[in-house]
CSV table of C-alpha atoms in Angstrom, one decimal:
chain,number,residue,atom,x,y,z
A,1,MET,CA,21.3,43.9,-17.9
A,2,TYR,CA,23.2,42.2,-20.8
A,3,PHE,CA,22.1,41.2,-24.4
A,4,VAL,CA,23.6,37.9,-24.6
A,5,CYS,CA,23.8,36.4,-28.5
A,6,PRO,CA,21.7,33.2,-28.6
A,7,SER,CA,24.2,31.7,-31.2
A,8,CYS,CA,27.6,32.8,-30.0
A,9,ARG,CA,27.2,33.9,-26.6
A,10,THR,CA,28.6,37.2,-27.0
A,11,ALA,CA,27.7,39.5,-24.2
A,12,LEU,CA,26.9,43.6,-24.8
A,13,ARG,CA,25.9,45.9,-21.6
A,14,VAL,CA,22.5,47.3,-22.4
A,15,ASP,CA,21.1,50.5,-20.7
A,16,THR,CA,17.7,49.2,-20.4
A,17,ALA,CA,16.2,52.5,-19.5
A,18,LYS,CA,16.8,53.6,-23.0
A,19,LEU,CA,15.2,50.8,-24.7
A,20,PRO,CA,11.7,51.9,-26.6
A,21,ARG,CA,8.6,49.8,-25.7
A,22,ARG,CA,8.6,48.0,-29.2
A,23,LEU,CA,10.7,45.3,-29.6
A,24,VAL,CA,14.4,45.9,-30.8
A,25,ARG,CA,16.2,43.5,-33.5
A,26,TYR,CA,19.8,43.3,-33.4
A,27,ARG,CA,22.2,41.7,-35.6
A,28,CYS,CA,25.5,40.3,-33.6
A,29,LYS,CA,28.5,41.5,-35.0
A,30,ARG,CA,30.7,38.5,-34.5
A,31,CYS,CA,28.1,35.8,-35.8
A,32,GLY,CA,25.5,37.9,-37.8
A,33,THR,CA,22.7,36.1,-36.1
A,34,ALA,CA,19.7,38.8,-35.7
A,35,SER,CA,17.5,38.3,-32.7
A,36,VAL,CA,15.4,40.3,-30.5
A,37,VAL,CA,17.2,42.3,-27.8
A,38,GLN,CA,14.4,42.3,-25.0
A,39,GLU,CA,14.2,38.4,-25.5
A,40,ASN,CA,17.7,37.8,-24.7
A,41,LEU,CA,18.6,40.2,-21.5
A,42,HIS,CA,20.1,38.7,-18.5
A,43,PRO,CA,21.6,39.9,-15.4
A,44,SER,CA,25.2,38.8,-16.0
A,45,PRO,CA,27.4,38.4,-19.5
A,46,ALA,CA,27.5,34.5,-19.0
A,47,GLY,CA,23.5,34.5,-20.1
A,48,PRO,CA,20.9,32.2,-18.4
A,49,GLU,CA,22.1,29.3,-16.3
A,50,PRO,CA,21.8,26.0,-18.3
A,51,PRO,CA,19.0,23.6,-17.0
A,52,GLY,CA,20.2,21.1,-14.5
A,53,PRO,CA,20.2,17.4,-15.7
A,54,GLU,CA,17.2,15.5,-15.0
A,55,PRO,CA,17.8,12.4,-12.8
A,56,ALA,CA,17.4,8.9,-14.6
A,57,PRO,CA,15.0,6.5,-13.1
A,58,ASP,CA,17.2,4.9,-10.8
A,59,GLY,CA,18.3,8.3,-9.4
A,60,THR,CA,21.6,8.5,-11.5
A,61,VAL,CA,22.3,12.3,-12.8
A,62,TYR,CA,24.0,12.5,-16.0
A,63,HIS,CA,25.8,16.0,-16.8
A,64,HIS,CA,26.3,17.4,-20.4
A,65,VAL,CA,29.7,19.0,-21.2
A,66,SER,CA,28.3,22.3,-20.6
A,67,ASP,CA,27.2,21.4,-17.3
A,68,LEU,CA,30.4,20.6,-16.1
A,69,GLN,CA,31.8,24.3,-15.1
A,70,HIS,CA,29.2,24.7,-12.6
A,71,LEU,CA,30.3,21.7,-10.9
A,72,GLY,CA,33.7,23.0,-10.6
A,73,VAL,CA,35.5,20.7,-13.5
A,74,PRO,CA,37.9,22.8,-15.5
A,75,ARG,CA,36.4,23.7,-18.9
A,76,ALA,CA,37.9,21.6,-21.9
A,77,SER,CA,40.5,23.3,-23.9
A,78,TYR,CA,39.9,23.4,-27.6
A,79,GLU,CA,42.5,23.6,-30.6
A,80,LEU,CA,41.8,25.2,-34.0
A,81,VAL,CA,43.5,22.9,-36.7
A,82,LEU,CA,44.1,24.1,-40.2
A,83,GLU,CA,44.9,21.9,-42.9
A,84,VAL,CA,46.3,23.9,-45.8
A,85,GLU,CA,46.5,22.5,-49.4
A,86,THR,CA,48.7,24.7,-51.8
A,87,GLN,CA,48.7,24.8,-55.6
A,88,ASP,CA,51.2,21.9,-55.9
A,89,GLY,CA,49.3,19.5,-53.7
A,90,ARG,CA,51.2,20.0,-50.7
A,91,VAL,CA,49.3,19.7,-47.5
A,92,GLU,CA,50.6,21.6,-44.0
A,93,ARG,CA,48.7,21.1,-40.8
A,94,HIS,CA,48.5,24.4,-38.4
A,95,ALA,CA,47.2,24.1,-35.0
A,96,PHE,CA,46.9,27.0,-32.3
A,97,GLN,CA,45.2,27.5,-29.1
A,98,GLU,CA,44.3,31.1,-30.2
A,99,SER,CA,40.6,31.5,-30.7
A,100,ARG,CA,41.5,33.8,-34.0
A,101,VAL,CA,43.8,33.4,-36.8
A,102,THR,CA,44.4,35.0,-39.9
A,103,VAL,CA,45.3,33.6,-43.3
A,104,GLY,CA,47.0,35.3,-46.1
A,105,ARG,CA,50.2,35.6,-48.3
A,106,GLY,CA,51.8,38.5,-46.4
A,107,ASN,CA,51.6,39.7,-42.5
A,108,ALA,CA,49.1,36.9,-41.6
A,109,ARG,CA,49.3,34.1,-38.8
A,110,VAL,CA,49.0,31.4,-41.6
A,111,ARG,CA,51.0,32.4,-44.7
A,112,VAL,CA,49.9,31.2,-48.0
A,113,PRO,CA,52.3,31.1,-51.3
A,114,ASP,CA,49.6,31.9,-53.5
A,115,PRO,CA,49.6,35.3,-55.8
A,116,LEU,CA,45.7,35.2,-55.8
A,117,VAL,CA,45.2,35.4,-52.0
A,118,SER,CA,45.6,38.8,-50.4
A,119,ARG,CA,48.3,39.8,-47.7
A,120,VAL,CA,45.6,39.5,-44.8
A,121,HIS,CA,42.7,37.2,-46.7
A,122,LEU,CA,40.4,35.8,-44.0
A,123,GLU,CA,40.2,35.4,-40.3
A,124,ILE,CA,39.2,32.1,-38.8
A,125,GLU,CA,37.7,32.4,-35.4
A,126,ARG,CA,36.7,29.5,-32.9
A,127,VAL,CA,33.7,30.1,-30.8
A,128,GLN,CA,34.0,27.1,-28.1
A,129,ASP,CA,33.5,24.2,-30.6
A,130,ARG,CA,32.1,25.9,-33.4
A,131,VAL,CA,34.6,28.1,-36.4
A,132,ILE,CA,33.3,31.1,-38.2
A,133,VAL,CA,35.3,32.1,-41.5
A,134,LYS,CA,35.4,35.9,-42.2
A,135,ASP,CA,36.6,37.4,-45.3
A,136,LEU,CA,38.5,40.5,-44.1
A,137,GLY,CA,37.8,42.7,-47.7
A,138,SER,CA,40.1,40.5,-49.9
A,139,THR,CA,40.4,41.1,-53.6
A,140,ASN,CA,39.5,37.8,-54.9
A,141,GLY,CA,36.9,36.7,-52.0
A,142,THR,CA,36.6,33.7,-50.0
A,143,ARG,CA,34.6,30.9,-51.0
A,144,VAL,CA,33.1,27.9,-48.8
A,145,ASN,CA,31.8,24.9,-50.7
A,146,ASP,CA,32.2,27.1,-54.3
A,147,ARG,CA,30.0,29.7,-52.9
A,148,THR,CA,31.1,33.1,-52.2
A,149,VAL,CA,30.7,34.3,-48.5
A,150,SER,CA,31.7,37.3,-46.2
A,151,ALA,CA,31.1,35.3,-43.1
A,152,GLU,CA,30.1,31.7,-42.4
A,153,PHE,CA,30.2,29.2,-40.0
A,154,VAL,CA,31.7,25.9,-41.4
A,155,THR,CA,32.3,22.3,-40.3
A,156,GLU,CA,35.0,19.9,-40.4
A,157,ASN,CA,33.5,18.7,-43.9
A,158,ASP,CA,33.4,22.0,-45.5
A,159,GLU,CA,36.3,23.0,-48.0
A,160,ILE,CA,37.2,26.9,-47.7
A,161,ARG,CA,38.9,27.9,-50.8
A,162,ILE,CA,41.3,31.3,-51.2
A,163,GLY,CA,42.9,31.7,-54.8
A,164,ASN,CA,44.0,28.4,-55.8
A,165,THR,CA,44.3,27.1,-52.0
A,166,ARG,CA,42.2,24.8,-50.3
A,167,ILE,CA,41.8,25.0,-46.4
A,168,ARG,CA,39.8,22.6,-44.3
A,169,VAL,CA,39.4,23.4,-40.6
A,170,ARG,CA,38.6,21.8,-37.4
A,171,VAL,CA,38.3,22.0,-33.8
A,172,GLU,CA,40.2,19.3,-31.6
A,173,MET,CA,39.6,19.0,-27.7
A,174,CYS,CA,42.9,18.9,-26.2
């Protein structure tokens, strides 16, 4: 059996014989969501099958995007787009097919010329069409909308700040 996180869909193999009789809470390492293991057990790592679409009164069936894979339609590709504004007001656009990107002033995928930014400051991860920002133990911290965070889901309206650098993130379908 597999425990499937209800938020980010991360799957972990579970030996149900070793589970106690009481309900067990688990905090997902990827997104931080706490949930009850016994309520999220599924026979496959994909989790539960989504419910099928209801037919319209005229018999037409409308499918949600998540249902398309079950119909044999290839999944959409997503691109992670970062807009990085440096101290001098310059804006650089970075687009990635990878689901994880590191940002920092040293050995990072996106390099930022800011002395207040750690060498590998934060990680930005795309989970389907959502984005999570994780501080990687930086010296000066990571702020989202002027709030210090260690890990946070962000939207394209949120401003990520590391040192004197501002970052906006969005996911585009390509």
